[in-house]
mmCIF file of C-alpha atoms and ligand atoms in Angstrom:
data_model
loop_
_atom_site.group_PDB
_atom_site.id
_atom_site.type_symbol
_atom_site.label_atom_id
_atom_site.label_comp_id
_atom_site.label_asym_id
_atom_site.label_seq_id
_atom_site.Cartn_x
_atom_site.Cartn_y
_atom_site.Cartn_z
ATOM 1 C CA UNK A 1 0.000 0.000 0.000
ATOM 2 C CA UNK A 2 2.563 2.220 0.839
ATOM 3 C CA UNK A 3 4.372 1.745 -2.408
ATOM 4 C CA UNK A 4 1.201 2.073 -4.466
ATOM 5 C CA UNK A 5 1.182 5.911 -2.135
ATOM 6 C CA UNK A 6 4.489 6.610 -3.509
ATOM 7 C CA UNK A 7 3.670 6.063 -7.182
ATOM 8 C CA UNK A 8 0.470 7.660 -7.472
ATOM 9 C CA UNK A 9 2.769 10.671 -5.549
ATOM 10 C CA UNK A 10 5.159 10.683 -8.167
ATOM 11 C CA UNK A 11 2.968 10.519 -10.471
ATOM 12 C CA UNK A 12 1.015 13.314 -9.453
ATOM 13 C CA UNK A 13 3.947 15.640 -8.764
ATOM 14 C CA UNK A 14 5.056 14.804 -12.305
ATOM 15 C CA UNK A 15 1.893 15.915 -13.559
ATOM 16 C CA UNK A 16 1.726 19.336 -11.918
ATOM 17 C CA UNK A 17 5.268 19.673 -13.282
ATOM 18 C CA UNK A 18 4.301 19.374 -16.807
ATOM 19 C CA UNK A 19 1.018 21.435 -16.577
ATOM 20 C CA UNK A 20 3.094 24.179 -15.251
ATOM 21 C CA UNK A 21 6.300 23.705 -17.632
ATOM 22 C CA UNK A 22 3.604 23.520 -20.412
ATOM 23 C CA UNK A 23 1.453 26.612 -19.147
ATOM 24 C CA UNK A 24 4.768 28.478 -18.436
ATOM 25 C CA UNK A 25 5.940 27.954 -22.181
ATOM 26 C CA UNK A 26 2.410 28.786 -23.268
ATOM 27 C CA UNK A 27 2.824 32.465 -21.689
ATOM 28 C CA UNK A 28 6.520 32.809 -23.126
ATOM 29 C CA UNK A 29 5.135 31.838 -26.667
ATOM 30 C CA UNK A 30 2.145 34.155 -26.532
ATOM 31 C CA UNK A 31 4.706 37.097 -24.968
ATOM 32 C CA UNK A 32 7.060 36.814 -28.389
ATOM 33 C CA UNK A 33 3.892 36.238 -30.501
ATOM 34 C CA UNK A 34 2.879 39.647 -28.599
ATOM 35 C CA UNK A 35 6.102 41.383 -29.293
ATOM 36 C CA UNK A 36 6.344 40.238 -32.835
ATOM 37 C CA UNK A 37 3.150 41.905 -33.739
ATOM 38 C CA UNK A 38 4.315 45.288 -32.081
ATOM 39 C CA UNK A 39 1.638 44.843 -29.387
ATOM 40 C CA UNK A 40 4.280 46.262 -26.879
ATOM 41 C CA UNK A 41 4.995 50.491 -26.961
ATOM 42 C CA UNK A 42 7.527 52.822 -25.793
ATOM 43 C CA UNK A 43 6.785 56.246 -23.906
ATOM 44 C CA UNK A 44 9.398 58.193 -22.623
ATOM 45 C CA UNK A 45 9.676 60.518 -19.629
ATOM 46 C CA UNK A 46 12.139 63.529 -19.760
ATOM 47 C CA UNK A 47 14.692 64.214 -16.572
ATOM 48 C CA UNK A 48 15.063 67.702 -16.172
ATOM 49 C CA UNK A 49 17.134 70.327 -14.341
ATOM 50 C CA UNK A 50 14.735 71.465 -12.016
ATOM 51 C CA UNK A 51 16.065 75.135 -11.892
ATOM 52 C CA UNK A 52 16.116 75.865 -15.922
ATOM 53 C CA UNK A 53 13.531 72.876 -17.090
ATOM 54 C CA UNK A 54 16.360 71.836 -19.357
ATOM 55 C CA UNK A 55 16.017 68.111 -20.791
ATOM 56 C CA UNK A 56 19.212 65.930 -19.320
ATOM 57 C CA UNK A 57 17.912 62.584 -20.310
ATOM 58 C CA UNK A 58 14.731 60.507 -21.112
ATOM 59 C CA UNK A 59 13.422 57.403 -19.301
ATOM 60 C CA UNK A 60 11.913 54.540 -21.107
ATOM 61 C CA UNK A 61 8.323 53.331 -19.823
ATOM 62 C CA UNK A 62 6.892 50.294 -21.461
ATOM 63 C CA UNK A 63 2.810 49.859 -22.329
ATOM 64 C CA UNK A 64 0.928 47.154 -23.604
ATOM 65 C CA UNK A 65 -1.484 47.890 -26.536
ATOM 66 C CA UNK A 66 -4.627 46.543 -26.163
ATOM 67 C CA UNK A 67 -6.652 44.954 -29.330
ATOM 68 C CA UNK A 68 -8.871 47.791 -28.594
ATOM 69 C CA UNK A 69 -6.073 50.510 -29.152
ATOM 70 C CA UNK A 70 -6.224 51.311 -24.692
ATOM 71 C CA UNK A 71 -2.997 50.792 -23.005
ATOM 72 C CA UNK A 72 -2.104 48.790 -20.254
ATOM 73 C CA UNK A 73 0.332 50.191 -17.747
ATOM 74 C CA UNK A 74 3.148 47.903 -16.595
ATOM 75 C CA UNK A 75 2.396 47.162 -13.111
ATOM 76 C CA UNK A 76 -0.129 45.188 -14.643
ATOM 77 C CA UNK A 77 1.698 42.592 -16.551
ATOM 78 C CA UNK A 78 5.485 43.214 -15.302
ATOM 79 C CA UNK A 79 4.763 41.360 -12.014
ATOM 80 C CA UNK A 80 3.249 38.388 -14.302
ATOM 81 C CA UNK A 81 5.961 37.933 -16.758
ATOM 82 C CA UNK A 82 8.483 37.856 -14.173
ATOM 83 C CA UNK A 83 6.727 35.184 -11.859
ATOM 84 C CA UNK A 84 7.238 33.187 -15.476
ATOM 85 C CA UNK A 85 10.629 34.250 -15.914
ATOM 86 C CA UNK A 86 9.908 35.467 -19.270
ATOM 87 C CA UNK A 87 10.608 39.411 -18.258
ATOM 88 C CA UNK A 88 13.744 39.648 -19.732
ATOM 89 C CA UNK A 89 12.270 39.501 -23.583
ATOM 90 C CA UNK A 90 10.455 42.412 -22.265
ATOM 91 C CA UNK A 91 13.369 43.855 -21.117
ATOM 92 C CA UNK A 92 14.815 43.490 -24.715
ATOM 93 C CA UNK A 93 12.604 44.094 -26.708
ATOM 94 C CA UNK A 94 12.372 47.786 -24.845
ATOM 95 C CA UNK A 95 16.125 48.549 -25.033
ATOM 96 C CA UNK A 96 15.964 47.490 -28.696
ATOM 97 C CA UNK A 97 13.543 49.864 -29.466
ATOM 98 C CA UNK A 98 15.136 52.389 -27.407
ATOM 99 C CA UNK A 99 18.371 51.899 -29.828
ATOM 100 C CA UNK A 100 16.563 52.425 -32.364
ATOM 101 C CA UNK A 101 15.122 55.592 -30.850
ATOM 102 C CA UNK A 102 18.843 57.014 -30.578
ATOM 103 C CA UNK A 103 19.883 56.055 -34.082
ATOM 104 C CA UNK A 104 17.100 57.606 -35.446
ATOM 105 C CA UNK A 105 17.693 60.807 -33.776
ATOM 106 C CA UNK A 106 21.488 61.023 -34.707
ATOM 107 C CA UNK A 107 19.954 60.506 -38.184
ATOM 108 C CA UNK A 108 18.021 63.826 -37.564
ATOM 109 C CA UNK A 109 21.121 65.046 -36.232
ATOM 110 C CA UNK A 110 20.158 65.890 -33.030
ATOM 111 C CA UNK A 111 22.002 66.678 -30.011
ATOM 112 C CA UNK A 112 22.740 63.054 -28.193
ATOM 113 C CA UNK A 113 20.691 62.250 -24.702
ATOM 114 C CA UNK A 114 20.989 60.040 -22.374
ATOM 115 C CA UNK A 115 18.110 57.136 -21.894
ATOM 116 C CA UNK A 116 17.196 55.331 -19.273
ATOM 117 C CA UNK A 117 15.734 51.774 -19.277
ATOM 118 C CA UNK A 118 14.244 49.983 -16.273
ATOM 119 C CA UNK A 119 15.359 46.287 -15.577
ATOM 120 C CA UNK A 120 13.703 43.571 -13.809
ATOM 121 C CA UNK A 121 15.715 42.019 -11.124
ATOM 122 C CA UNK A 122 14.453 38.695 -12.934
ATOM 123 C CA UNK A 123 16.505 40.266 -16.052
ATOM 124 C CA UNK A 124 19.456 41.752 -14.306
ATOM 125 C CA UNK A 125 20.284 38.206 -12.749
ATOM 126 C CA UNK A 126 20.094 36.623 -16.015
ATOM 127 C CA UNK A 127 22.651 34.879 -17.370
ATOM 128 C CA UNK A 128 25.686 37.316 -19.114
ATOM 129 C CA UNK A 129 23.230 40.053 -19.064
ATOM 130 C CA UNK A 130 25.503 42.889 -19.663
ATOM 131 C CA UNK A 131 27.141 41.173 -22.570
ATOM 132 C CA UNK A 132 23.740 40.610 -24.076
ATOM 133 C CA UNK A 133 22.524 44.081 -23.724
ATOM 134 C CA UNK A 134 25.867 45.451 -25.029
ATOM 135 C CA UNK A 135 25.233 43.609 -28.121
ATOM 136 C CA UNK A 136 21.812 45.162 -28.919
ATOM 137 C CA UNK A 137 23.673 48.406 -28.361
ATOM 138 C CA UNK A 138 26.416 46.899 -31.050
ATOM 139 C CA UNK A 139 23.857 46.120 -33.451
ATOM 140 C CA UNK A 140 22.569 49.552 -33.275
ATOM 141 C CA UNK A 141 25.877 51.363 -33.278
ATOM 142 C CA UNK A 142 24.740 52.718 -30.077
ATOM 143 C CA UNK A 143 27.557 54.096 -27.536
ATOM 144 C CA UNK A 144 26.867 52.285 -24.342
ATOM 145 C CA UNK A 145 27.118 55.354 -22.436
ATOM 146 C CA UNK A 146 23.906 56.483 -23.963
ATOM 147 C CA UNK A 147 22.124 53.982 -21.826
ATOM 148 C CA UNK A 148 21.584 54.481 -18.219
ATOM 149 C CA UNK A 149 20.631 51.360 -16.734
ATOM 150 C CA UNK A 150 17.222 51.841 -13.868
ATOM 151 C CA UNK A 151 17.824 49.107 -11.381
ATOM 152 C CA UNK A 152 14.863 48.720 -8.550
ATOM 153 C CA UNK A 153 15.864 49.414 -4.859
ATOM 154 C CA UNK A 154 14.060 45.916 -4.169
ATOM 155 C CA UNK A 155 16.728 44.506 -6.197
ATOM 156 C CA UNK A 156 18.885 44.745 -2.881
ATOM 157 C CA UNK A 157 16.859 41.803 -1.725
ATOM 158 C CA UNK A 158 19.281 40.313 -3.668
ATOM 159 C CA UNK A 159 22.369 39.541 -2.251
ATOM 160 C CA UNK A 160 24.771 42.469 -1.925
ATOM 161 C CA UNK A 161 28.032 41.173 -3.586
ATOM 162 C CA UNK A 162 25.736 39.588 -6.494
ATOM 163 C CA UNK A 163 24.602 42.984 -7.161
ATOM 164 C CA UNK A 164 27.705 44.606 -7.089
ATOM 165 C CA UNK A 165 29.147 41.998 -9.372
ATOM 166 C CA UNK A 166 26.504 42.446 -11.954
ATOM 167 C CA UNK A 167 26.756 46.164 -11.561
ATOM 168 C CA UNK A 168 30.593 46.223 -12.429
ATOM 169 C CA UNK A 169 29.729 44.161 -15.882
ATOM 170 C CA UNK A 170 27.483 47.156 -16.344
ATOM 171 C CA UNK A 171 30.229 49.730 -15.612
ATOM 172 C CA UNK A 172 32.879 47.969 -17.627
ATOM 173 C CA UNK A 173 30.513 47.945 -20.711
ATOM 174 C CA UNK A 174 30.426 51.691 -20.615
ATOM 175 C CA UNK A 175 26.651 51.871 -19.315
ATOM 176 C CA UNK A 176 25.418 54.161 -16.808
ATOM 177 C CA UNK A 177 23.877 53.016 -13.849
ATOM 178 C CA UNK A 178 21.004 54.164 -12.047
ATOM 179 C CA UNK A 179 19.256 52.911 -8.433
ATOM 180 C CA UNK A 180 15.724 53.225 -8.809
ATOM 181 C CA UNK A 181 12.729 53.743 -6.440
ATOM 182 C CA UNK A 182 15.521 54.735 -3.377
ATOM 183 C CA UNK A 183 13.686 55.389 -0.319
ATOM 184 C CA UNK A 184 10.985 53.087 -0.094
ATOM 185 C CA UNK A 185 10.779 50.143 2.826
ATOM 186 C CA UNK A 186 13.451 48.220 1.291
ATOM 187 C CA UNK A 187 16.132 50.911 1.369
ATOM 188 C CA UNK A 188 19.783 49.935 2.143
ATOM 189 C CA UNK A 189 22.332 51.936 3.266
ATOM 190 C CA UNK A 190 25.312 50.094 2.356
ATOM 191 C CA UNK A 191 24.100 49.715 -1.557
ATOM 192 C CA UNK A 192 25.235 53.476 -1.407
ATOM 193 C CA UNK A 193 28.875 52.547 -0.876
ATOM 194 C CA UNK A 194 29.237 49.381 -2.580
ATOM 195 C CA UNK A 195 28.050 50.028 -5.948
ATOM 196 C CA UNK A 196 28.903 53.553 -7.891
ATOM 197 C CA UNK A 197 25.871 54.125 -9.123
ATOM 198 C CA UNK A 198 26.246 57.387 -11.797
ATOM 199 C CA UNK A 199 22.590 58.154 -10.244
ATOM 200 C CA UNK A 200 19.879 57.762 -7.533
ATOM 201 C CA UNK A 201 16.380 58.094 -7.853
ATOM 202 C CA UNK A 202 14.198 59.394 -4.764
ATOM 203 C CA UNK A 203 10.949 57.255 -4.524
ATOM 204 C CA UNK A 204 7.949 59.304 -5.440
ATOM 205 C CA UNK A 205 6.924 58.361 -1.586
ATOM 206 C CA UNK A 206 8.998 60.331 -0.711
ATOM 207 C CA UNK A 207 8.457 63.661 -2.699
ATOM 208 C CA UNK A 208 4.947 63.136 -1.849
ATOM 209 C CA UNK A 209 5.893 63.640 1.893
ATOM 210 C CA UNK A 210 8.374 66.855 1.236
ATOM 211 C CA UNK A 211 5.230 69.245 1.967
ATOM 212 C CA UNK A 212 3.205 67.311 4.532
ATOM 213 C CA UNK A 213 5.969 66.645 7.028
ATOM 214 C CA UNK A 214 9.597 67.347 8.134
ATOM 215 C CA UNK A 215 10.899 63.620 8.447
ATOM 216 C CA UNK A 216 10.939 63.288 4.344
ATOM 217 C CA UNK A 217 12.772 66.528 4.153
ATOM 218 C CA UNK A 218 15.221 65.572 6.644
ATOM 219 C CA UNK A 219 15.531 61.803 4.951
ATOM 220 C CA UNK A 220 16.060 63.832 1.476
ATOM 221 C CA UNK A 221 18.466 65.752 2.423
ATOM 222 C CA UNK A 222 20.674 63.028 4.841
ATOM 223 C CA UNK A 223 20.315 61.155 1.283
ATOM 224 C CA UNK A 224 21.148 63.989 -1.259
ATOM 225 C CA UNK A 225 24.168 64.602 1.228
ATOM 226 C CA UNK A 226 24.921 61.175 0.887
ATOM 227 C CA UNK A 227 24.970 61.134 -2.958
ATOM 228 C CA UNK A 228 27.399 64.193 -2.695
ATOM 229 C CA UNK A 229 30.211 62.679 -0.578
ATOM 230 C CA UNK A 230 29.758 58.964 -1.570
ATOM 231 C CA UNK A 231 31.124 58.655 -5.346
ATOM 232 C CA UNK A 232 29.876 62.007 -6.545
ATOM 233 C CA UNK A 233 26.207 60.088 -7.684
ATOM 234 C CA UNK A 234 23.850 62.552 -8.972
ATOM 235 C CA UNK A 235 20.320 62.629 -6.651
ATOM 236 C CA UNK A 236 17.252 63.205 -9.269
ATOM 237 C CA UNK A 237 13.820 63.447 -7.149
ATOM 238 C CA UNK A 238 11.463 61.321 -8.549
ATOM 239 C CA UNK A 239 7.116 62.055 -8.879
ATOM 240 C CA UNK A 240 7.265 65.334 -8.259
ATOM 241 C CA UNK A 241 3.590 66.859 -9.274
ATOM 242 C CA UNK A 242 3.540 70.639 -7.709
ATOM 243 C CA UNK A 243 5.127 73.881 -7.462
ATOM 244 C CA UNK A 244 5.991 73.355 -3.299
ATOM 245 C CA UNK A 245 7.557 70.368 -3.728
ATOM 246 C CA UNK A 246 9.807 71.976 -6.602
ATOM 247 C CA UNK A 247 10.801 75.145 -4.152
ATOM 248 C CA UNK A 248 11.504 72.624 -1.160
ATOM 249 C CA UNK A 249 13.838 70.686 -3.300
ATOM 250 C CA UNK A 250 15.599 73.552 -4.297
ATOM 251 C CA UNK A 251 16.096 74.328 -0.833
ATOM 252 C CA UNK A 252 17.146 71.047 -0.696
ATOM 253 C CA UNK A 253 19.880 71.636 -3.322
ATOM 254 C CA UNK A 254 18.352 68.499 -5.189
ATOM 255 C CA UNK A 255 18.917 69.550 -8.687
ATOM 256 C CA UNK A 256 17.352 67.206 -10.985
ATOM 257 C CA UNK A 257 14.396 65.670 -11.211
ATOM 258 C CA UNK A 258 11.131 63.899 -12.874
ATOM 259 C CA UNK A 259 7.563 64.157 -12.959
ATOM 260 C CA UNK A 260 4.478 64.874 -14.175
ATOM 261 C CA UNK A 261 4.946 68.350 -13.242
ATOM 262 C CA UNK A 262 7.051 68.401 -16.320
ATOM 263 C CA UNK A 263 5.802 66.322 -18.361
ATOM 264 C CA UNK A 264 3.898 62.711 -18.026
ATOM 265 C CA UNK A 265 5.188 60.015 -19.962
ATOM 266 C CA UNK A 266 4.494 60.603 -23.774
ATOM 267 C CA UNK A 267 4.667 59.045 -27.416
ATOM 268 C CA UNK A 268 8.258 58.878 -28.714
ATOM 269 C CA UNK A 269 6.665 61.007 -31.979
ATOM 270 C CA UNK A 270 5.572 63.539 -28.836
ATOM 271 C CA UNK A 271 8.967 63.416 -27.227
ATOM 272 C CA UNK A 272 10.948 64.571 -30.079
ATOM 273 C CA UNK A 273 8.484 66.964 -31.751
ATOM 274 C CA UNK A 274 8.222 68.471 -28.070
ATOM 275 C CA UNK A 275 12.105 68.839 -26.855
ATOM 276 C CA UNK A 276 14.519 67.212 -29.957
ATOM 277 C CA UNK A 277 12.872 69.470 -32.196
ATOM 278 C CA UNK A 278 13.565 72.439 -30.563
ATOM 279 C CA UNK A 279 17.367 71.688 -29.950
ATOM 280 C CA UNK A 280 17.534 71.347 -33.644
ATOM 281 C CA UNK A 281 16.597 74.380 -34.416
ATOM 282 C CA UNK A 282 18.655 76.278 -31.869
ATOM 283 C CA UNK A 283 21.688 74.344 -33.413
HETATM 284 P P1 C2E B 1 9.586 53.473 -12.308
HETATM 285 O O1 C2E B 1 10.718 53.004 -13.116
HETATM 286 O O2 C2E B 1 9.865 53.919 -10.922
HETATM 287 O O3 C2E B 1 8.896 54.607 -13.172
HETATM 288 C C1 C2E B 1 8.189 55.686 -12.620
HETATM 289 C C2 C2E B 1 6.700 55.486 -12.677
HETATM 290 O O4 C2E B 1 6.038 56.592 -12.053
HETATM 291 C C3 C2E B 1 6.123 55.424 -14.081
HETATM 292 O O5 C2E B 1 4.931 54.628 -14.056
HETATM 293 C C4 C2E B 1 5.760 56.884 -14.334
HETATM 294 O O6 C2E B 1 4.774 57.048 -15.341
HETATM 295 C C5 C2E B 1 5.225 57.266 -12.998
HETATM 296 N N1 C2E B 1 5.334 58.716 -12.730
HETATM 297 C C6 C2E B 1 6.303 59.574 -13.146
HETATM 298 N N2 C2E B 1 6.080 60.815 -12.683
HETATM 299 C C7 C2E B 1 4.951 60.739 -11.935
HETATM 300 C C8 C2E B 1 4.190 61.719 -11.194
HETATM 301 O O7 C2E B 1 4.523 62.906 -11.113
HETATM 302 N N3 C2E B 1 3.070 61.267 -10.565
HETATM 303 C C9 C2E B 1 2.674 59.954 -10.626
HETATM 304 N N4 C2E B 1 1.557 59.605 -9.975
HETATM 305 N N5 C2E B 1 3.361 59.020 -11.322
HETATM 306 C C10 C2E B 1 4.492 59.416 -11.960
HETATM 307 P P2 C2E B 1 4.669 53.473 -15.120
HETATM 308 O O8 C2E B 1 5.070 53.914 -16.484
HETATM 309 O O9 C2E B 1 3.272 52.983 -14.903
HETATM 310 O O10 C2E B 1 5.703 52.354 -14.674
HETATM 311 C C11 C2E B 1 5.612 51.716 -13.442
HETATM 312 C C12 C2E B 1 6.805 50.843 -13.164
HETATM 313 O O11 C2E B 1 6.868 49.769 -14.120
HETATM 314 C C13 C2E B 1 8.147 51.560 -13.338
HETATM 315 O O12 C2E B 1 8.452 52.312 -12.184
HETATM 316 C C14 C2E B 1 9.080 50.391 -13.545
HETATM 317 O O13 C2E B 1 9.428 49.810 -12.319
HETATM 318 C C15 C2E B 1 8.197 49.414 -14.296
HETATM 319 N N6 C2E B 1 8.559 49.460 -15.742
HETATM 320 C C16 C2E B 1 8.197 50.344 -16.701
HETATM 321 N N7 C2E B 1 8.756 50.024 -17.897
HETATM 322 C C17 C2E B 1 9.501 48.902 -17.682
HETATM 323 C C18 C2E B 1 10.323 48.051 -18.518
HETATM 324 O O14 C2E B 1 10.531 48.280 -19.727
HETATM 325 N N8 C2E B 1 10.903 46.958 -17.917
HETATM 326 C C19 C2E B 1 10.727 46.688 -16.579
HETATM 327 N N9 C2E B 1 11.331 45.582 -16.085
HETATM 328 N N10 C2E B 1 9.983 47.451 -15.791
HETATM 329 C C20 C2E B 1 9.380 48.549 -16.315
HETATM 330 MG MG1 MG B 2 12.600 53.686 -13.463
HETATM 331 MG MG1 MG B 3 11.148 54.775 -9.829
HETATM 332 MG MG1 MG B 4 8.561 52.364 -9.444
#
């Protein structure tokens, strides 16, 4: 009896295995069927200098395009794909197009910028990621040091040294680094001084707080402070939606930052009629 047990076990465990290797492969196939047919957009962000609005850099945000023409956002499906370890096409698929964004405008000849792109922590512990993502870059003709590289603070729930390991593949390729999200209930003091990030981005939980209370303020600036004396990383304020939080931060002495105070994310046609435009024209 007990053997019979063990069998019908085995069997069953096998079973579960291949329904979810099957509906696993099922979701990667319909994700490249998805890309393939363009179903997946690219809207870009500017970074500004808060004190003279001027554009320092653009950050790629990825929607899905519904068969209806709506969008859906990416904390929608991000969390899904990376439970299936598929994330990383996403991931690719995004810088690719963003390579293609930055040939295109040298084509116009337009002044060069700096974009960001936003990887999973599913992606960034891929296998020979940076070598991977330098290759896109190759195939493009794209200087790696026009990509800054968004990694998530929760990454840090990875361990430490891994991190820094995969961030110094990133550095030796010639990308920029960035620490996204910094601030939030995962933050981690001694990612500061381990990994020279070129950037760090203050959660938009904390910009929020800048007018309703003096803690944030205090955190902001103990962590713009930071930035300053630790590696020379450059704070940019993330979120930030009105005119008080803009004069706090300049009290602050945070000079860059993001939001839709600026500008929300917008079409890539939007982007360049709106800012590349113009610096072709001044040229
Ligand atoms: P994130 O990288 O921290 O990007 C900032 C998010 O805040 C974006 O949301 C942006 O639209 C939004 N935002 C910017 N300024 C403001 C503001 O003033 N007010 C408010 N309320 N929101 C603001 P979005 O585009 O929905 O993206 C959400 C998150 O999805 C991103 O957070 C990033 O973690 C992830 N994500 C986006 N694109 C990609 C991608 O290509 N790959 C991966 N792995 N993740 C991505
Ligand atoms: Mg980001
Ligand atoms: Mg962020
Ligand atoms: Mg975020």
């Amino acid at each position: 009896a007990e053997d019979l047990m063990y069998i019908e076990k085995q069997s069953y465990y096998k079973k579960t295995l291949n329904a979810e290797y099957n509906r696993r492969s099922a979701v990667a196939k319909k994700l490249l069927r998805d890309i393939e047919q363009g179903r997946f957009v690219v809207h870009l962000q500017p970074k500004v200098e808060i004190e003279t609005g001027r554009i320092i850099g653009a950050e790629a945000l990825v929607r899905k395009i519904q068969k209806d023409g709506s969008l859906i956002m990416p904390d929608a499906f991000i969390p899904i794909y990376e439970l299936e370890n598929v994330i990383c096409h996403v991931d690719l698929y995004v810088l690719e197009e963003v390579c293609r964004i930055l040939r295109q405008w040298e084509q116009t000849g337009s002044d060069s910028l700096t974009i960001s792109v936003n990887l999973s922590r599913v992606t960034l512990m891929e296998k020979d990621i940076a070598n991977r993502i330098l290759n896109v870059c190759r195939k493009y003709d794209v200087d790696p040091s026009q990509i800054c590289i968004e990694i998530t603070e929760s990454s840090s729930k990875i361990r430490l040294e891994e991190l820094s390991r995969k961030a110094e593949e990133f550095i030796g390729a010639g990308f920029k680094i960035s620490l996204d999200d910094y601030g939030t209930k995962y933050s981690n003091l001694a990612i500061l001084s381990a990994i020279d990030f070129n950037e760090i981005k203050l959660d938009k939980s904390l910009i929020d707080g800048l007018e309703k209370n003096e803690k944030s303020q205090v955190l902001v600036r103990y962590v713009i402070q930071m930035c300053r004396t630790l590696n020379q990383m450059i704070p940019i304020a993330e979120g930030i939606e009105t005119e008080g939080q803009i004069n706090i931060l300049k009290n602050l002495g945070c000079d860059f930052g993001q939001g839709y105070y600026f500008s929300k994310p917008i079409s890539v046609k939007d982007f360049f009629n709106r800012y590349m435009e113009a610096e072709v024209k001044a040229n």
